[in-house]
C-alpha cells in the first residue's frame, strides 16, 4: 500500500515516517519544500528504519508540480498531510502567508485526492483551534472558542474544508488535534531541527542549555495558572507518530468509522512553562538561564487534553512521560552539538 507523507522532512513527519516504515507492507513517498527542514532528515529516517522513502522536493502550492507527483505515483492509498507553517507568534505577524500557505496547499492536495481517488486522509490539526476554553480538559465535543491566532484559524478552516470535502468525495478522513508534540526519537538520531531561531519551547530550552541562546524568556507571568505561566499538554513526538499508524489502520480497516472524524492527541497532563523548564533541569542536571517576560501574542492561557476517544477508538495510549520527552530532546541536541 502506497502512503504519501507531506512535510516528511519536518519534525512530526520524519518521526511518523520512521513508524510507517516499520511495516514492510507499506511503501512510503514523501513531499517537502524544505522551507523549515533539511533534506538530511531523509538520511536519518533511513539510518533508523533501514529504508529510505522516495522523495519529491516540491511546494504543495505549486499545483503543476503536485500534479506531476500524482501522475507518477498513481495508486496512492493514503495521505498523511503534515506540511504547514506552524509558529503561533509568526502567524500573528504574517497572517496572509499563513492563510495562503496552509489553505492553498490543502485545497490543492484535496483536488488531486479526488481526481486520483485516494481513499484515506490524515490531517495534522491542532488543539489551538479550541481557543481559550472555560473548561479543562478539552475533548472533541468541547465547544470551540474564538481562535487566538491565524495559525489556529488555518487549522480550524482546514478541518471545515475537509468536512465539506466529504460531500464530494468518498475519502475517509481523520483530523488529529495535537497538543504540544516535543521530545525526540529514543535513539537520539532524529528530533526537531527548525531552520534559524526556534519558536517552540523545547528547542528553545535545549538551545539555551547548549549556549546557542544566551538567555530564554518565559512568555507571560500573569496568566491565571499555578505559577502565572501558560499551561500546555506536552506529548512525546513518537507517541504522536504511533497515533498516525493507528489512525491509518483505523481508516483502512474499520468500515464503521464515520467519513470524517476528529481525535485529540495529548497526554492529559497540564504543565506550566516553568514546570517544563524545571523538568529539563532535572533530567539534564543543568541550570537554564531564563527571564520572565511579557506574554506572546496569540497564546492561549491554558489547555490540556482529554484523549479518551483516541484511547478507546484507536487503541492509542501515550507511553512516554515528560522526563522522557526532555531527556530525548536533550540527547538529540547533544548529538547535533557534536556533529
Ligand atoms: C501551538 C499549538 C500546538 C501546535 C504548535 C505548533 C496551542 C495551545 N498549541 O503550540 O498544538 O502543535 O503550536 O507550533 O496553541 N514559550 C516560552 N518561551 C519560548 C517559547 C515558548 O515561554 O521561548 C511558551 C509559549 O508561550 C507557550 C509554551 O511555551 O506557552 C509552548 O509554546 P510553543 O512550544 O511555541 O507551542 P504552542 O504555541 O503552545
CSV table of N, CA and C and ligand atoms in Angstrom, one decimal, residues 12 85-89 125-129 131 148-149 151-152 155 177-182 192 197-205 208 213 215-220 223 229-234 271-274 276-277 291 294-296 298-304, ligand 1:
chain,number,residue,atom,x,y,z
A,12,UNK,N,7.4,16.2,12.9
A,12,UNK,CA,6.5,15.1,13.1
A,12,UNK,C,6.4,14.2,11.9
A,85,UNK,N,2.9,25.8,7.8
A,85,UNK,CA,3.6,26.7,8.6
A,85,UNK,C,3.0,26.6,10.0
A,86,UNK,N,3.8,26.7,11.1
A,86,UNK,CA,3.3,26.3,12.4
A,86,UNK,C,3.7,27.1,13.6
A,87,UNK,N,4.1,28.4,13.4
A,87,UNK,CA,4.5,29.2,14.5
A,87,UNK,C,3.4,30.2,14.9
A,88,UNK,N,2.9,30.0,16.1
A,88,UNK,CA,1.7,30.8,16.5
A,88,UNK,C,2.1,32.3,16.4
A,89,UNK,N,3.2,32.7,17.0
A,89,UNK,CA,3.6,34.2,17.1
A,89,UNK,C,3.8,34.7,15.7
A,125,UNK,N,-4.0,18.4,12.7
A,125,UNK,CA,-4.8,19.5,13.2
A,125,UNK,C,-4.1,19.9,14.5
A,126,UNK,N,-4.7,20.8,15.2
A,126,UNK,CA,-4.1,21.3,16.4
A,126,UNK,C,-5.1,21.7,17.5
A,127,UNK,N,-4.7,21.5,18.8
A,127,UNK,CA,-5.5,21.9,19.9
A,127,UNK,C,-5.8,23.4,19.9
A,128,UNK,N,-4.9,24.1,19.1
A,128,UNK,CA,-5.1,25.6,19.2
A,128,UNK,C,-6.4,26.0,18.7
A,129,UNK,N,-7.1,25.2,17.9
A,129,UNK,CA,-8.4,25.6,17.4
A,129,UNK,C,-9.5,25.7,18.5
A,131,UNK,N,-9.2,27.4,21.1
A,131,UNK,CA,-9.1,28.8,21.7
A,131,UNK,C,-9.0,28.8,23.2
A,148,UNK,N,-7.2,32.2,18.6
A,148,UNK,CA,-6.3,33.3,19.1
A,148,UNK,C,-5.2,33.7,18.1
A,149,UNK,N,-5.1,32.9,17.0
A,149,UNK,CA,-4.0,33.3,16.1
A,149,UNK,C,-4.4,32.8,14.7
A,151,UNK,N,-2.6,31.1,12.8
A,151,UNK,CA,-2.2,29.7,12.7
A,151,UNK,C,-3.4,28.8,13.1
A,152,UNK,N,-3.9,29.1,14.3
A,152,UNK,CA,-5.0,28.3,14.8
A,152,UNK,C,-6.2,28.3,13.9
A,155,UNK,N,-6.0,26.0,11.0
A,155,UNK,CA,-6.3,24.6,11.3
A,155,UNK,C,-7.8,24.4,11.5
A,177,UNK,N,-5.9,16.2,16.4
A,177,UNK,CA,-5.6,17.5,17.0
A,177,UNK,C,-4.5,17.3,18.1
A,178,UNK,N,-3.3,17.7,17.6
A,178,UNK,CA,-2.1,17.5,18.5
A,178,UNK,C,-2.2,18.6,19.6
A,179,UNK,N,-1.7,18.2,20.8
A,179,UNK,CA,-1.5,19.2,21.8
A,179,UNK,C,0.0,19.7,21.5
A,180,UNK,N,0.9,19.6,22.4
A,180,UNK,CA,2.2,20.1,22.1
A,180,UNK,C,3.3,19.0,22.0
A,181,UNK,N,3.5,18.6,20.7
A,181,UNK,CA,4.5,17.5,20.5
A,181,UNK,C,5.9,17.9,20.8
A,182,UNK,N,6.6,17.2,21.6
A,182,UNK,CA,8.0,17.5,22.0
A,182,UNK,C,8.8,16.2,22.1
A,192,UNK,N,13.7,17.5,16.6
A,192,UNK,CA,13.2,18.8,16.0
A,192,UNK,C,14.4,19.6,15.6
A,197,UNK,N,16.1,30.7,14.1
A,197,UNK,CA,15.8,30.7,15.5
A,197,UNK,C,14.6,29.9,15.8
A,198,UNK,N,14.6,29.0,16.8
A,198,UNK,CA,13.4,28.2,17.1
A,198,UNK,C,12.3,29.1,17.7
A,199,UNK,N,11.1,28.7,17.5
A,199,UNK,CA,9.9,29.3,18.1
A,199,UNK,C,9.3,28.5,19.3
A,200,UNK,N,9.4,27.2,19.1
A,200,UNK,CA,8.8,26.3,20.1
A,200,UNK,C,9.6,26.2,21.4
A,201,UNK,N,8.9,25.9,22.5
A,201,UNK,CA,9.6,25.9,23.8
A,201,UNK,C,10.7,25.0,23.9
A,202,UNK,N,10.6,23.7,23.6
A,202,UNK,CA,11.6,22.7,23.9
A,202,UNK,C,12.9,22.9,23.1
A,203,UNK,N,12.8,23.2,21.8
A,203,UNK,CA,14.1,23.6,21.1
A,203,UNK,C,14.7,24.9,21.7
A,204,UNK,N,13.9,25.8,22.2
A,204,UNK,CA,14.5,27.0,22.8
A,204,UNK,C,15.2,26.6,24.1
A,205,UNK,N,14.6,25.7,24.8
A,205,UNK,CA,15.2,25.2,26.1
A,205,UNK,C,16.6,24.5,25.8
A,208,UNK,N,19.2,26.8,24.6
A,208,UNK,CA,19.7,27.7,25.7
A,208,UNK,C,20.7,26.9,26.6
A,213,UNK,N,21.5,30.0,22.6
A,213,UNK,CA,20.7,31.1,23.0
A,213,UNK,C,21.2,31.5,24.4
A,215,UNK,N,20.0,33.7,26.7
A,215,UNK,CA,19.0,33.7,27.8
A,215,UNK,C,17.6,33.5,27.1
A,216,UNK,N,16.8,32.6,27.7
A,216,UNK,CA,15.5,32.5,27.1
A,216,UNK,C,14.5,33.2,27.9
A,217,UNK,N,13.3,33.5,27.3
A,217,UNK,CA,12.3,34.2,28.0
A,217,UNK,C,11.1,33.3,28.2
A,218,UNK,N,10.5,33.4,29.4
A,218,UNK,CA,9.2,32.7,29.7
A,218,UNK,C,8.1,33.8,29.3
A,219,UNK,N,7.3,33.4,28.3
A,219,UNK,CA,6.3,34.4,27.8
A,219,UNK,C,5.1,34.5,28.7
A,220,UNK,N,5.0,35.5,29.5
A,220,UNK,CA,3.8,35.7,30.3
A,220,UNK,C,3.9,35.2,31.7
A,223,UNK,N,-0.8,34.9,33.8
A,223,UNK,CA,-1.9,34.0,33.4
A,223,UNK,C,-2.5,33.4,34.7
A,229,UNK,N,2.6,31.2,34.5
A,229,UNK,CA,3.0,31.0,33.1
A,229,UNK,C,2.0,30.0,32.4
A,230,UNK,N,2.0,30.0,31.1
A,230,UNK,CA,1.0,29.2,30.3
A,230,UNK,C,1.0,27.7,30.6
A,231,UNK,N,-0.1,27.1,30.6
A,231,UNK,CA,-0.2,25.6,30.8
A,231,UNK,C,-0.4,25.0,29.4
A,232,UNK,N,0.4,23.9,29.1
A,232,UNK,CA,0.3,23.2,27.9
A,232,UNK,C,0.3,21.7,28.2
A,233,UNK,N,-0.1,20.9,27.2
A,233,UNK,CA,-0.1,19.4,27.3
A,233,UNK,C,1.0,18.9,26.4
A,234,UNK,N,2.1,18.6,27.0
A,234,UNK,CA,3.3,18.1,26.2
A,234,UNK,C,3.1,16.6,26.0
A,271,UNK,N,1.0,21.2,32.1
A,271,UNK,CA,2.3,21.5,32.6
A,271,UNK,C,2.6,23.0,32.3
A,272,UNK,N,3.0,23.8,33.3
A,272,UNK,CA,3.3,25.2,33.1
A,272,UNK,C,4.7,25.3,32.4
A,273,UNK,N,5.0,26.5,31.8
A,273,UNK,CA,6.3,26.7,31.1
A,273,UNK,C,7.4,26.5,32.2
A,274,UNK,N,7.2,27.0,33.4
A,274,UNK,CA,8.2,27.0,34.4
A,274,UNK,C,8.4,25.5,34.8
A,276,UNK,N,8.0,22.9,32.9
A,276,UNK,CA,8.7,22.3,31.8
A,276,UNK,C,10.2,22.6,31.9
A,277,UNK,N,10.5,23.8,32.2
A,277,UNK,CA,11.9,24.2,32.4
A,277,UNK,C,12.5,23.4,33.5
A,291,UNK,N,14.6,34.4,31.8
A,291,UNK,CA,14.0,35.5,32.5
A,291,UNK,C,12.5,35.5,32.2
A,294,UNK,N,7.0,39.4,28.9
A,294,UNK,CA,5.6,39.7,28.6
A,294,UNK,C,5.0,38.5,27.8
A,295,UNK,N,3.7,38.4,27.8
A,295,UNK,CA,3.1,37.3,27.0
A,295,UNK,C,3.3,37.4,25.5
A,296,UNK,N,3.3,36.3,24.8
A,296,UNK,CA,3.4,36.3,23.4
A,296,UNK,C,2.1,36.4,22.7
A,298,UNK,N,-1.1,35.9,20.6
A,298,UNK,CA,-1.7,34.7,20.0
A,298,UNK,C,-1.8,33.4,21.0
A,299,UNK,N,-1.1,33.5,22.1
A,299,UNK,CA,-1.1,32.4,23.0
A,299,UNK,C,-2.4,32.3,23.8
A,300,UNK,N,-2.8,31.0,24.0
A,300,UNK,CA,-3.9,30.8,24.9
A,300,UNK,C,-3.3,30.6,26.3
A,301,UNK,N,-4.1,30.8,27.4
A,301,UNK,CA,-3.5,30.7,28.7
A,301,UNK,C,-3.3,29.3,29.1
A,302,UNK,N,-4.2,28.4,28.9
A,302,UNK,CA,-4.1,27.0,29.4
A,302,UNK,C,-4.9,26.1,28.6
A,303,UNK,N,-4.3,24.9,28.3
A,303,UNK,CA,-5.1,23.9,27.6
A,303,UNK,C,-4.4,22.5,27.8
A,304,UNK,N,-5.2,21.5,28.1
A,304,UNK,CA,-4.8,20.2,28.1
A,304,UNK,C,-5.9,19.2,27.7
B,1,LIG,C1,0.9,25.6,19.4
B,1,LIG,C2,-0.2,24.7,19.5
B,1,LIG,C3,0.2,23.3,19.2
B,1,LIG,C4,1.0,23.3,17.9
B,1,LIG,C5,2.2,24.2,18.0
B,1,LIG,C6,2.9,24.3,16.6
B,1,LIG,C7,-1.6,25.7,21.2
B,1,LIG,C8,-2.2,25.6,22.6
B,1,LIG,N1,-0.8,24.7,20.8
B,1,LIG,O1,1.8,25.3,20.5
B,1,LIG,O2,-1.0,22.5,19.0
B,1,LIG,O3,1.4,21.9,17.6
B,1,LIG,O4,1.7,25.5,18.2
B,1,LIG,O5,4.0,25.1,16.8
B,1,LIG,O6,-1.8,26.7,20.5
B,1,LIG,N2,7.3,29.7,25.3
B,1,LIG,C9,8.0,30.5,26.1
B,1,LIG,N3,9.3,30.9,25.7
B,1,LIG,C10,9.7,30.5,24.4
B,1,LIG,C11,8.9,29.7,23.6
B,1,LIG,C12,7.7,29.3,24.1
B,1,LIG,O7,7.6,30.8,27.2
B,1,LIG,O8,10.8,30.9,24.1
B,1,LIG,C13,5.9,29.2,25.8
B,1,LIG,C14,4.8,29.7,25.0
B,1,LIG,O9,4.3,31.0,25.3
B,1,LIG,C15,3.7,28.6,25.3
B,1,LIG,C16,4.6,27.4,25.6
B,1,LIG,O10,5.9,27.8,25.8
B,1,LIG,O11,3.1,28.9,26.5
B,1,LIG,C17,4.7,26.4,24.4
B,1,LIG,O12,5.0,27.2,23.2
B,1,LIG,P1,5.3,26.5,21.8
B,1,LIG,O13,6.3,25.4,22.0
B,1,LIG,O14,5.6,27.6,20.9
B,1,LIG,O15,3.9,25.8,21.4
B,1,LIG,P2,2.4,26.4,21.4
B,1,LIG,O16,2.4,27.7,20.7
B,1,LIG,O17,1.8,26.2,22.7
